[in-house]
């Protein structure tokens, strides 16, 4: 077991959790009865980005693109259903989720400091 890889995957998960805590707090402050992705969803997305980057080392970078497009499709459908129900057309949570996938991939690819810095900015926004 490569502890360096495990550490990077853990950082990807934690960054997702941090963004998820902030997004969950924002949703709680302005809840309109809609479901919003929260801490666990963002944690999973960060970890998915990290695992995708790890698998892309073996199977090629196209895999990471396919995973991203799959996530983007799920996020787009969720946005469409939520916007239709609530008439709230904000995209912040959806964009943050896609960015969280990228953060996970960034960290596992060896750019830990950059990933952490971007996560801090995302959480602050």
C-alpha positions as YAML, in Angstrom:
chain: A
units: angstrom
residues:
- id: 1
  name: UNK
  ca: [0.00, 0.00, 0.00]
- id: 2
  name: UNK
  ca: [1.37, 3.37, -1.01]
- id: 3
  name: UNK
  ca: [0.76, 5.74, 1.91]
- id: 4
  name: UNK
  ca: [1.49, 8.77, -0.26]
- id: 5
  name: UNK
  ca: [-1.43, 7.84, -2.53]
- id: 6
  name: UNK
  ca: [-3.66, 7.10, 0.46]
- id: 7
  name: UNK
  ca: [-2.79, 10.48, 1.97]
- id: 8
  name: UNK
  ca: [-3.63, 12.25, -1.27]
- id: 9
  name: UNK
  ca: [-6.96, 10.42, -1.50]
- id: 10
  name: UNK
  ca: [-7.70, 11.42, 2.10]
- id: 11
  name: UNK
  ca: [-6.90, 15.05, 1.29]
- id: 12
  name: UNK
  ca: [-9.23, 14.86, -1.74]
- id: 13
  name: UNK
  ca: [-11.99, 13.55, 0.53]
- id: 14
  name: UNK
  ca: [-11.38, 16.20, 3.20]
- id: 15
  name: UNK
  ca: [-11.40, 19.03, 0.65]
- id: 16
  name: UNK
  ca: [-14.75, 17.77, -0.62]
- id: 17
  name: UNK
  ca: [-16.07, 17.64, 2.94]
- id: 18
  name: UNK
  ca: [-14.90, 21.22, 3.58]
- id: 19
  name: UNK
  ca: [-16.67, 22.52, 0.48]
- id: 20
  name: UNK
  ca: [-19.73, 20.43, 1.42]
- id: 21
  name: UNK
  ca: [-19.90, 21.91, 4.91]
- id: 22
  name: UNK
  ca: [-19.86, 25.41, 3.47]
- id: 23
  name: UNK
  ca: [-22.47, 24.62, 0.79]
- id: 24
  name: UNK
  ca: [-24.70, 22.91, 3.36]
- id: 25
  name: UNK
  ca: [-24.47, 25.95, 5.60]
- id: 26
  name: UNK
  ca: [-25.35, 28.25, 2.68]
- id: 27
  name: UNK
  ca: [-28.35, 26.07, 1.81]
- id: 28
  name: UNK
  ca: [-29.54, 26.06, 5.40]
- id: 29
  name: UNK
  ca: [-29.41, 29.86, 5.47]
- id: 30
  name: UNK
  ca: [-31.55, 30.24, 2.34]
- id: 31
  name: UNK
  ca: [-33.54, 27.01, 2.20]
- id: 32
  name: UNK
  ca: [-36.55, 27.08, -0.10]
- id: 33
  name: UNK
  ca: [-37.61, 23.50, 0.49]
- id: 34
  name: UNK
  ca: [-35.25, 22.04, -2.07]
- id: 35
  name: UNK
  ca: [-32.72, 19.32, -1.55]
- id: 36
  name: UNK
  ca: [-29.13, 20.46, -1.83]
- id: 37
  name: UNK
  ca: [-25.99, 18.40, -2.01]
- id: 38
  name: UNK
  ca: [-24.25, 18.50, 1.32]
- id: 39
  name: UNK
  ca: [-21.18, 17.37, 3.14]
- id: 40
  name: UNK
  ca: [-21.33, 13.70, 2.15]
- id: 41
  name: UNK
  ca: [-22.11, 14.35, -1.51]
- id: 42
  name: UNK
  ca: [-19.22, 16.78, -1.84]
- id: 43
  name: UNK
  ca: [-16.91, 14.40, 0.02]
- id: 44
  name: UNK
  ca: [-17.80, 11.61, -2.41]
- id: 45
  name: UNK
  ca: [-17.27, 13.90, -5.39]
- id: 46
  name: UNK
  ca: [-13.83, 14.96, -4.14]
- id: 47
  name: UNK
  ca: [-12.92, 11.31, -3.60]
- id: 48
  name: UNK
  ca: [-14.33, 10.39, -7.04]
- id: 49
  name: UNK
  ca: [-12.05, 12.98, -8.63]
- id: 50
  name: UNK
  ca: [-9.10, 11.58, -6.72]
- id: 51
  name: UNK
  ca: [-9.84, 7.95, -7.58]
- id: 52
  name: UNK
  ca: [-10.46, 8.99, -11.19]
- id: 53
  name: UNK
  ca: [-7.05, 10.67, -11.36]
- id: 54
  name: UNK
  ca: [-5.44, 7.60, -9.83]
- id: 55
  name: UNK
  ca: [-7.13, 5.25, -12.31]
- id: 56
  name: UNK
  ca: [-6.27, 7.60, -15.18]
- id: 57
  name: UNK
  ca: [-2.59, 6.89, -14.51]
- id: 58
  name: UNK
  ca: [-3.22, 3.26, -15.52]
- id: 59
  name: UNK
  ca: [-6.03, 3.57, -18.05]
- id: 60
  name: UNK
  ca: [-5.38, 6.96, -19.61]
- id: 61
  name: UNK
  ca: [-6.63, 10.46, -19.02]
- id: 62
  name: UNK
  ca: [-9.77, 9.86, -21.08]
- id: 63
  name: UNK
  ca: [-11.20, 7.99, -18.10]
- id: 64
  name: UNK
  ca: [-11.05, 11.16, -16.01]
- id: 65
  name: UNK
  ca: [-12.93, 13.02, -18.74]
- id: 66
  name: UNK
  ca: [-15.60, 10.33, -18.92]
- id: 67
  name: UNK
  ca: [-16.06, 10.43, -15.13]
- id: 68
  name: UNK
  ca: [-16.31, 14.22, -15.23]
- id: 69
  name: UNK
  ca: [-18.89, 14.13, -18.02]
- id: 70
  name: UNK
  ca: [-20.91, 11.52, -16.11]
- id: 71
  name: UNK
  ca: [-20.86, 13.68, -13.00]
- id: 72
  name: UNK
  ca: [-21.75, 16.76, -15.04]
- id: 73
  name: UNK
  ca: [-24.76, 14.90, -16.46]
- id: 74
  name: UNK
  ca: [-25.96, 13.91, -12.98]
- id: 75
  name: UNK
  ca: [-25.45, 17.47, -11.72]
- id: 76
  name: UNK
  ca: [-27.26, 18.93, -14.75]
- id: 77
  name: UNK
  ca: [-30.29, 16.65, -14.30]
- id: 78
  name: UNK
  ca: [-30.40, 17.44, -10.59]
- id: 79
  name: UNK
  ca: [-30.20, 21.16, -11.35]
- id: 80
  name: UNK
  ca: [-32.97, 20.94, -13.92]
- id: 81
  name: UNK
  ca: [-35.31, 19.06, -11.58]
- id: 82
  name: UNK
  ca: [-34.59, 21.37, -8.64]
- id: 83
  name: UNK
  ca: [-34.89, 24.58, -10.68]
- id: 84
  name: UNK
  ca: [-38.16, 23.35, -12.16]
- id: 85
  name: UNK
  ca: [-39.56, 22.67, -8.69]
- id: 86
  name: UNK
  ca: [-38.30, 25.74, -6.83]
- id: 87
  name: UNK
  ca: [-37.81, 28.34, -9.58]
- id: 88
  name: UNK
  ca: [-34.34, 28.95, -8.10]
- id: 89
  name: UNK
  ca: [-31.91, 29.15, -11.01]
- id: 90
  name: UNK
  ca: [-28.66, 29.67, -9.07]
- id: 91
  name: UNK
  ca: [-25.73, 27.54, -10.19]
- id: 92
  name: UNK
  ca: [-23.31, 28.02, -7.31]
- id: 93
  name: UNK
  ca: [-23.70, 24.60, -5.71]
- id: 94
  name: UNK
  ca: [-23.56, 22.80, -9.04]
- id: 95
  name: UNK
  ca: [-20.41, 24.64, -10.12]
- id: 96
  name: UNK
  ca: [-18.84, 24.03, -6.71]
- id: 97
  name: UNK
  ca: [-19.56, 20.32, -7.08]
- id: 98
  name: UNK
  ca: [-17.88, 20.12, -10.48]
- id: 99
  name: UNK
  ca: [-14.95, 22.11, -9.16]
- id: 100
  name: UNK
  ca: [-14.69, 19.73, -6.19]
- id: 101
  name: UNK
  ca: [-14.21, 16.84, -8.62]
- id: 102
  name: UNK
  ca: [-11.35, 18.78, -10.17]
- id: 103
  name: UNK
  ca: [-9.87, 19.49, -6.74]
- id: 104
  name: UNK
  ca: [-9.79, 15.78, -5.94]
- id: 105
  name: UNK
  ca: [-8.07, 15.03, -9.24]
- id: 106
  name: UNK
  ca: [-5.63, 17.90, -8.72]
- id: 107
  name: UNK
  ca: [-4.57, 16.72, -5.27]
- id: 108
  name: UNK
  ca: [-4.04, 13.10, -6.30]
- id: 109
  name: UNK
  ca: [-2.05, 14.29, -9.32]
- id: 110
  name: UNK
  ca: [0.47, 15.85, -6.95]
- id: 111
  name: UNK
  ca: [-0.77, 19.42, -6.67]
- id: 112
  name: UNK
  ca: [-1.76, 19.31, -3.01]
- id: 113
  name: UNK
  ca: [-0.95, 22.93, -2.14]
- id: 114
  name: UNK
  ca: [-2.81, 24.24, -5.17]
- id: 115
  name: UNK
  ca: [-5.82, 22.05, -4.42]
- id: 116
  name: UNK
  ca: [-5.98, 23.20, -0.81]
- id: 117
  name: UNK
  ca: [-5.64, 26.86, -1.83]
- id: 118
  name: UNK
  ca: [-8.45, 26.57, -4.38]
- id: 119
  name: UNK
  ca: [-10.67, 24.73, -1.86]
- id: 120
  name: UNK
  ca: [-10.20, 27.58, 0.62]
- id: 121
  name: UNK
  ca: [-11.25, 30.09, -2.05]
- id: 122
  name: UNK
  ca: [-14.28, 27.98, -3.04]
- id: 123
  name: UNK
  ca: [-15.35, 27.62, 0.59]
- id: 124
  name: UNK
  ca: [-14.96, 31.37, 1.11]
- id: 125
  name: UNK
  ca: [-17.17, 32.14, -1.89]
...
